[in-house]
Short mmCIF file of C-alpha atoms and ligand atoms in Angstrom, two decimals:
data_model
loop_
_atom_site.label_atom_id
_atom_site.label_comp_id
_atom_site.label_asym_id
_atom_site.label_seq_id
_atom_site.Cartn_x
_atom_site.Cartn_y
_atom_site.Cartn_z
CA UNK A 1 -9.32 12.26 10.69
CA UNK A 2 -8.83 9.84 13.49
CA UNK A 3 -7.71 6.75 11.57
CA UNK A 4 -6.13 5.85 8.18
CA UNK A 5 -7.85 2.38 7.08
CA UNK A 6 -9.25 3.45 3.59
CA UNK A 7 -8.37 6.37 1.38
CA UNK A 8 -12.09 7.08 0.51
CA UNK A 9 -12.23 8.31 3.94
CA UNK A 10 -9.78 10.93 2.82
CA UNK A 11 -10.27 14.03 0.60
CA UNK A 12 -7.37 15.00 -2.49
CA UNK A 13 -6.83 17.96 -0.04
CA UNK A 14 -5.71 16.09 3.04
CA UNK A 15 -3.96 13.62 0.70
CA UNK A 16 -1.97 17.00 -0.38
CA UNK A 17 -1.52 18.08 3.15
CA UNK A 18 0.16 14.70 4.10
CA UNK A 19 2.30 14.76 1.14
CA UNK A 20 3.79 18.69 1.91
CA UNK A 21 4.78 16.98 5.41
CA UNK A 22 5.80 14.40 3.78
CA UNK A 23 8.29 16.63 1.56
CA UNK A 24 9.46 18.62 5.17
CA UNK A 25 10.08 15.34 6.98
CA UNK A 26 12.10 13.66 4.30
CA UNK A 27 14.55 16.87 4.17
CA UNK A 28 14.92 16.65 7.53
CA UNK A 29 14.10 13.21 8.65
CA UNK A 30 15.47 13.51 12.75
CA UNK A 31 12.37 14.87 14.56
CA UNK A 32 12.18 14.38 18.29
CA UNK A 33 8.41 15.28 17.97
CA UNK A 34 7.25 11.72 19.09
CA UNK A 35 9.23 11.60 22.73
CA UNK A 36 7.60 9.13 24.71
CA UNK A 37 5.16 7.98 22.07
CA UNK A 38 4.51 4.53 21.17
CA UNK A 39 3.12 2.59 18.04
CA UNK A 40 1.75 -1.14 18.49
CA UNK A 41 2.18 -2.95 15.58
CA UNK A 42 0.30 -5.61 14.44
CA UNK A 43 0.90 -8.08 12.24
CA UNK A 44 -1.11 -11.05 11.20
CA UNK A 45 1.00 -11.63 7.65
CA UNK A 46 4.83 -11.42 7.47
CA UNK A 47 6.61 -8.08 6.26
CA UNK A 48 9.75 -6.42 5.09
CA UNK A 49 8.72 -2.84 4.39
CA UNK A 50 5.95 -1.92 6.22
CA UNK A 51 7.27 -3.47 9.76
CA UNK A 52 10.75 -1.82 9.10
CA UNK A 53 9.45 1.36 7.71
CA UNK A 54 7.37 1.92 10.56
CA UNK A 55 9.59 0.95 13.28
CA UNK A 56 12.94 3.25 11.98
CA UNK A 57 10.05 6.56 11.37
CA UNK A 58 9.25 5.85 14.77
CA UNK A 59 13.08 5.98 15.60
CA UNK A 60 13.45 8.85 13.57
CA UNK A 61 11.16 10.81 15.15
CA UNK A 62 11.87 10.55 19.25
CA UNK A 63 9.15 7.75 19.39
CA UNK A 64 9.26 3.59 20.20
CA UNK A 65 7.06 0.96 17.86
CA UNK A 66 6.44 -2.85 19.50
CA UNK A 67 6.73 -5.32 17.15
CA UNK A 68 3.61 -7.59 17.94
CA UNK A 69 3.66 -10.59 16.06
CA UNK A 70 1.26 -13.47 14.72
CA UNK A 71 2.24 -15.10 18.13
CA UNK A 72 2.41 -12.58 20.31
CA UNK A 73 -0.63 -11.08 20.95
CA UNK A 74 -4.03 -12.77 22.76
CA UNK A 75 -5.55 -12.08 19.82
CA UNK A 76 -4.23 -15.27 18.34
CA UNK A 77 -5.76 -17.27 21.50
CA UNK A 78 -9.37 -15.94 20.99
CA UNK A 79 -9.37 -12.57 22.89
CA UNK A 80 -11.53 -10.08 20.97
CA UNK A 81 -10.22 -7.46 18.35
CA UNK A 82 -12.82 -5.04 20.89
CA UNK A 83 -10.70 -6.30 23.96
CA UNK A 84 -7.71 -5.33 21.85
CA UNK A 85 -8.71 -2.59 21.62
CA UNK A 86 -9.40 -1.23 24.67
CA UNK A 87 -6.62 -2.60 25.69
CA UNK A 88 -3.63 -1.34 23.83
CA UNK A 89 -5.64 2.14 23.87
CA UNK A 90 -5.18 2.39 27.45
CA UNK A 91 -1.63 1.63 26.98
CA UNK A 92 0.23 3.50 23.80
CA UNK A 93 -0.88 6.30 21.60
CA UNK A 94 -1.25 4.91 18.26
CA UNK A 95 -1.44 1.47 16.26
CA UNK A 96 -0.68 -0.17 13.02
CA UNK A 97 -2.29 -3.57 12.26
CA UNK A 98 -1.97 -6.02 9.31
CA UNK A 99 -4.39 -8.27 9.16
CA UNK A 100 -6.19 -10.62 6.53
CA UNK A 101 -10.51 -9.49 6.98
CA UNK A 102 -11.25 -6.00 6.29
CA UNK A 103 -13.42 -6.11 8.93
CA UNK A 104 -10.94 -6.71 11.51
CA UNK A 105 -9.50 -3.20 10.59
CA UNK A 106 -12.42 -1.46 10.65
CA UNK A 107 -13.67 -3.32 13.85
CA UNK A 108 -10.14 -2.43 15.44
CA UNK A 109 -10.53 1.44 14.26
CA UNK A 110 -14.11 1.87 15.47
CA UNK A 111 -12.89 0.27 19.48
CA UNK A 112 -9.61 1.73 19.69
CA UNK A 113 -9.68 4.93 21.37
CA UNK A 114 -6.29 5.90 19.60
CA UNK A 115 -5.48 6.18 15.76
CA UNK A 116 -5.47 3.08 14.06
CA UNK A 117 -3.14 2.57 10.82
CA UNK A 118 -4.24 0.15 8.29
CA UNK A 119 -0.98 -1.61 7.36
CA UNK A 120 -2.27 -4.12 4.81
CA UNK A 121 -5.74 -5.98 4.93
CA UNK A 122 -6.91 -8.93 2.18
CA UNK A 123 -8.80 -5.83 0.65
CA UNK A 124 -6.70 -2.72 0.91
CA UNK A 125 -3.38 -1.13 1.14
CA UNK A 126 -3.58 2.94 1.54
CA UNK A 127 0.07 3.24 3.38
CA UNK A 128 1.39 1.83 -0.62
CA UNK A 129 -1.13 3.45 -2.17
CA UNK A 130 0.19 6.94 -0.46
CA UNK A 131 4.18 6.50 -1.32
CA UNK A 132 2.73 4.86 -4.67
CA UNK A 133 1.52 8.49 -5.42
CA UNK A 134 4.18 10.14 -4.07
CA UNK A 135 6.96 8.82 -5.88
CA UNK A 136 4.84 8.74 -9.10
CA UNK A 137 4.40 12.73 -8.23
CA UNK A 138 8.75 12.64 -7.53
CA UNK A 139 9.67 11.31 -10.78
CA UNK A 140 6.58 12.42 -13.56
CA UNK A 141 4.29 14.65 -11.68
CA UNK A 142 0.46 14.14 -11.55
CA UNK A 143 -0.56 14.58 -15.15
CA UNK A 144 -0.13 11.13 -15.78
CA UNK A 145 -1.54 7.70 -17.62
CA UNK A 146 -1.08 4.65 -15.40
CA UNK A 147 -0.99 1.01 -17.02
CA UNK A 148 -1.46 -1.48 -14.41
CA UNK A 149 -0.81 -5.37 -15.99
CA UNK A 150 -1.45 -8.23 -13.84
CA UNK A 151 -4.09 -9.27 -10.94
CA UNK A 152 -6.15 -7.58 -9.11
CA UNK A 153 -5.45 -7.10 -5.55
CA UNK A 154 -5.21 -5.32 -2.28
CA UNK A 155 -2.44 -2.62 -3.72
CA UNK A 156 -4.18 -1.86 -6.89
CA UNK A 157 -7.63 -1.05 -4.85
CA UNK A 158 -6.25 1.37 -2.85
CA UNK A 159 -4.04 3.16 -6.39
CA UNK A 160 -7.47 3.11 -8.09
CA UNK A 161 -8.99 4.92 -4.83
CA UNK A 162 -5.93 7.70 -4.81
CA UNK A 163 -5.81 8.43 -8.39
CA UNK A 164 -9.03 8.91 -8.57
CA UNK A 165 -9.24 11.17 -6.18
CA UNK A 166 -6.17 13.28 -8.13
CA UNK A 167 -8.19 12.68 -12.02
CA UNK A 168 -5.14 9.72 -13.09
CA UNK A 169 -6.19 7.86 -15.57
CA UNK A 170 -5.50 3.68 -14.98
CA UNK A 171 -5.65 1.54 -17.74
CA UNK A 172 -5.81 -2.24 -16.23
CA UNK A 173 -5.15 -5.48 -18.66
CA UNK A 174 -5.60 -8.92 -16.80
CA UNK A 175 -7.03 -12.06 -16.82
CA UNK A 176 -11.32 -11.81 -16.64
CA UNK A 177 -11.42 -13.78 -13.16
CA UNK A 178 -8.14 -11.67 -11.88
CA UNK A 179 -10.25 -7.83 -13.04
CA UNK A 180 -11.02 -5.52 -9.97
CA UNK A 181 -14.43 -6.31 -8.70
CA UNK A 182 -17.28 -4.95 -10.05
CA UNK A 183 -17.90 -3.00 -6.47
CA UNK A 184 -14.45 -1.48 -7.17
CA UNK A 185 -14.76 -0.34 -10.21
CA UNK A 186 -18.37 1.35 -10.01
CA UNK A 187 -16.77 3.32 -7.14
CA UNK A 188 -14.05 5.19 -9.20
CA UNK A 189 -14.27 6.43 -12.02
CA UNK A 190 -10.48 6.66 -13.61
CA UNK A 191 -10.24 2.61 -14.56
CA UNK A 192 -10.83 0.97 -17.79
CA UNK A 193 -10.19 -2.39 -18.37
CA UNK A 194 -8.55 -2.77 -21.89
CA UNK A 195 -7.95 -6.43 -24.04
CA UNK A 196 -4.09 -6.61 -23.73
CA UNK A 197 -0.89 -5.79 -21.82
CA UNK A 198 0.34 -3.87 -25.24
CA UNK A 199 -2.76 -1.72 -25.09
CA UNK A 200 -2.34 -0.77 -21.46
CA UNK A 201 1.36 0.34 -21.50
CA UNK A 202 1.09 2.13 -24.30
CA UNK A 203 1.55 6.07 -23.85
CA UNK A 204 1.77 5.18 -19.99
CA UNK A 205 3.79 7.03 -17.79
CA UNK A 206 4.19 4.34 -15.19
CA UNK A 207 3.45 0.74 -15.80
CA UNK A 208 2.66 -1.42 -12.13
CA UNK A 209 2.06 -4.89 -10.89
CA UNK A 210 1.99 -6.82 -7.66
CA UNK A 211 2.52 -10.48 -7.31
CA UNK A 212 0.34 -12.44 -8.44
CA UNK A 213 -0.46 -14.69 -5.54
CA UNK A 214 -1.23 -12.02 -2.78
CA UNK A 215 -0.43 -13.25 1.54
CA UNK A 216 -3.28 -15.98 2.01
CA UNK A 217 -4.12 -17.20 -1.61
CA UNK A 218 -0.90 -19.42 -1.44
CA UNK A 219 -4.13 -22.69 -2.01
CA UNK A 220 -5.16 -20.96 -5.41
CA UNK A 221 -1.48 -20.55 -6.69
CA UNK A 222 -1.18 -23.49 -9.87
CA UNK A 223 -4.51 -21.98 -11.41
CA UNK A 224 -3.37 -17.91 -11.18
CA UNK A 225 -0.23 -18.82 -12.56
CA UNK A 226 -1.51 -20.52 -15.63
CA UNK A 227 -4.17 -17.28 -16.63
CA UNK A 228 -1.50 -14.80 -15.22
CA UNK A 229 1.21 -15.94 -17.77
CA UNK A 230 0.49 -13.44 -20.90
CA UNK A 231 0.67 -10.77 -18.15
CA UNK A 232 3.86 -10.95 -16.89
CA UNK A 233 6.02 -7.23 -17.19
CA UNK A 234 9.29 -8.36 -18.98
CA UNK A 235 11.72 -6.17 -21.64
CA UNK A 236 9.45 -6.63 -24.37
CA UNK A 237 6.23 -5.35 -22.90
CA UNK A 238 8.06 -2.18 -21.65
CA UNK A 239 9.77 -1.69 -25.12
CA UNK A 240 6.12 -0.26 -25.64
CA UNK A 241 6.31 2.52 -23.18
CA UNK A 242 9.76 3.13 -23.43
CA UNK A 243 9.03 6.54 -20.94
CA UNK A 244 7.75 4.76 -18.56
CA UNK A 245 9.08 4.06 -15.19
CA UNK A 246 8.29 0.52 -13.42
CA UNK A 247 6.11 0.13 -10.53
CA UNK A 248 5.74 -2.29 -7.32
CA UNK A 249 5.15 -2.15 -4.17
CA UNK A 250 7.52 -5.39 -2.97
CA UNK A 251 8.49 -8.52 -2.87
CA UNK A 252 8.56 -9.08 -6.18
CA UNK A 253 8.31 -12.67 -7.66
CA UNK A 254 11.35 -12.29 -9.78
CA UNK A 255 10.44 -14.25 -13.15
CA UNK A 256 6.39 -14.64 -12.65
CA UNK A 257 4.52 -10.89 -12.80
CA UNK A 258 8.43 -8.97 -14.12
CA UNK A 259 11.55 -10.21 -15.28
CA UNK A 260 14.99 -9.71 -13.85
CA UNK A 261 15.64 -7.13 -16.76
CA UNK A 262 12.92 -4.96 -15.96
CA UNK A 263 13.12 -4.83 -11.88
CA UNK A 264 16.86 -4.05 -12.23
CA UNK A 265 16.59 -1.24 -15.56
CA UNK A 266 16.88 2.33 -15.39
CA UNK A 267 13.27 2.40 -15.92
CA UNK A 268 12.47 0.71 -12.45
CA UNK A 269 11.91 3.37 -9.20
CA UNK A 270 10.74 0.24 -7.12
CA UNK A 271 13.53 1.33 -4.32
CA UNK A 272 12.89 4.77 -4.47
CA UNK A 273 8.93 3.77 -4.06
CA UNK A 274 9.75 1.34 -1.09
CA UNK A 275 11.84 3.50 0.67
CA UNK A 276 9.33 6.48 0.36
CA UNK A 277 6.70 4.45 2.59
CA UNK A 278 8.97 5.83 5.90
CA UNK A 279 8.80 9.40 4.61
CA UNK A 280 5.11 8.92 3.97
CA UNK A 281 3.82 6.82 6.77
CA UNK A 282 5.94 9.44 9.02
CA UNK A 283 3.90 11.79 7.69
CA UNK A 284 0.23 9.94 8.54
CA UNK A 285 1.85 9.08 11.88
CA UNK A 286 2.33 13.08 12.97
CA UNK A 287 -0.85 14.10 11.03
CA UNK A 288 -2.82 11.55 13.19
CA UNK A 289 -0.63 12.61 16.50
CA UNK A 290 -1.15 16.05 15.32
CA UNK A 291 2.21 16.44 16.45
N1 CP B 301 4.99 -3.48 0.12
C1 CP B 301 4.86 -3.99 1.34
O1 CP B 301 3.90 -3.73 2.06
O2 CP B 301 5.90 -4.81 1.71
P1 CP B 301 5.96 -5.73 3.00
O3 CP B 301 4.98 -6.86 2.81
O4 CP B 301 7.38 -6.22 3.03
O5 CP B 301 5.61 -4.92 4.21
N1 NVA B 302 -0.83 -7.97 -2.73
C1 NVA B 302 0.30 -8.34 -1.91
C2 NVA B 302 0.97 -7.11 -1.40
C3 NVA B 302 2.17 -7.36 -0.53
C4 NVA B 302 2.77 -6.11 0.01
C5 NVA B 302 -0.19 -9.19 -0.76
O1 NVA B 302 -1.23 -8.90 -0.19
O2 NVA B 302 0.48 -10.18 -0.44
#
């Protein structure tokens, strides 16, 4: 595979494959297999995780990332993601981008002569989607029921690609206007949408959200609140699945999609889950070096 920008494009095997490298690299996480390697990263949207995550597994393993930023590239000025392209192929040996279209990804990917990471787009996440799985497969296993109560969203695409790929059942409870689209959910086969939080969480093994107003849909914020309300994750909700551990990929929106009490109970892995994106994304980076 020369690029990781959607997790169709990937089979359960090669999933499995990244996640045994994945286990190897976090034992021993001080690699100098990336010496003189570079990773351009791109970022159109701010970011905590995934800009840290991939800069220190760069660190970690010989290699240098450049932080390129919503002003820092010619990108911003007009210059063509194709230009790009070319461009930063000529100069370092792999890239991450975070961007807002799709498109721009996929555009970016097909020009680049290089590997090209998808680090977030308005329609997909697979670097979450990866340590998603992997932690879920740390702390339960596989053989697993999934509730996931909220919006739909970038994050929850890419879980509904992964898990179906590994036969992990998600049961989904949201407002109508917020359910995955109708694209999404023909293409998988593992998601039912059910007719209340209560009914979702119940007999899961790990209950998710996201926030409910994703990067760019700041304008549409007063109306998602208002039909996002019944769905927030708080003590009384996860009473219901009282096995379950708590889900999400970061930042949360303490007191809209989860309460303080849940983010911060034993039942929440949402550190372990955000710190396994370095252990996982080093693991994409080397399989796409094949280093
Ligand atoms: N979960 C995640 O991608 O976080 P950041 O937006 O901080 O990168
Ligand atoms: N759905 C969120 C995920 C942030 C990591 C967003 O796109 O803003």
């Amino acid at each position: 595979m020369k690029d990781l920008i959607d997790l169709n494009d990937y089979s359960r095997n090669q999933i499995e494959t990244i996640f045994d490298r994945t286990e190897e690299l976090k034992a021993n996480p001080y690699q100098n297999r990336l010496s003189n390697k570079t990773l351009a990263m791109i970022f159109a949207k701010p970011s905590t995780r995934t800009r840290v995550s991939f800069e220190t597994g760069m660190t970690q393993l010989g290699g240098h990332a450049q932080y390129l930023g919503p002003n820092d590239l010619q990108l911003n000025r007009g210059e063509t993601i194709a230009d790009t392209a070319h461009v930063l192929s000529r100069f370092v040996n792999i890239i991450m981008a975070r961007l807002f279209k799709h498109q721009d990804a996929l555009d970016l990917a097909r020009h680049a002569k290089i590997p090209v990471i998808n680090g977030l787009t308005d329609f997909l996440h697979p670097c979450q989607a990866l340590a998603d799985l992997y932690t879920l497969k740390e702390h339960k296993g596989l053989d697993i029921e999934i509730a996931w109560v909220g919006g739909r969203g970038n994050v929850l695409n890419s879980l509904m690609q992964i898990t179906n790929k590994f036969d992990i059942p998600i049961r989904f409870a949201g407002p109508k206007e917020r359910e995955p689209e109708e694209d999404m959910l023909s293409r998988v086969k593992n998601t039912t949408i059910v007719g209340s939080a209560e009914e979702a969480v119940k007999g899961a093994d790990a209950v998710f959200t996201d926030t409910w107003i994703s990067m760019g849909e700041e304008k549409d914020a007063a109306q998602l609140f208002k039909t996002l309300k019944p769905y927030q994750v708080n003590a009384e909700l996860m009473s219901k699945a009282p096995d379950a551990i708590f889900m999400h990929c970061l930042p949360a929106h303490r007191g809209q999609e989860v309460t303080n009490e849940v983010i911060d109970s034993a039942q929440s892995v949402v550190f372990d889950e955000a710190e396994n994106r370095l252990h996982t994304q080093k693991a994409v980076i080397c399989t796409l070096l094949n280093v």
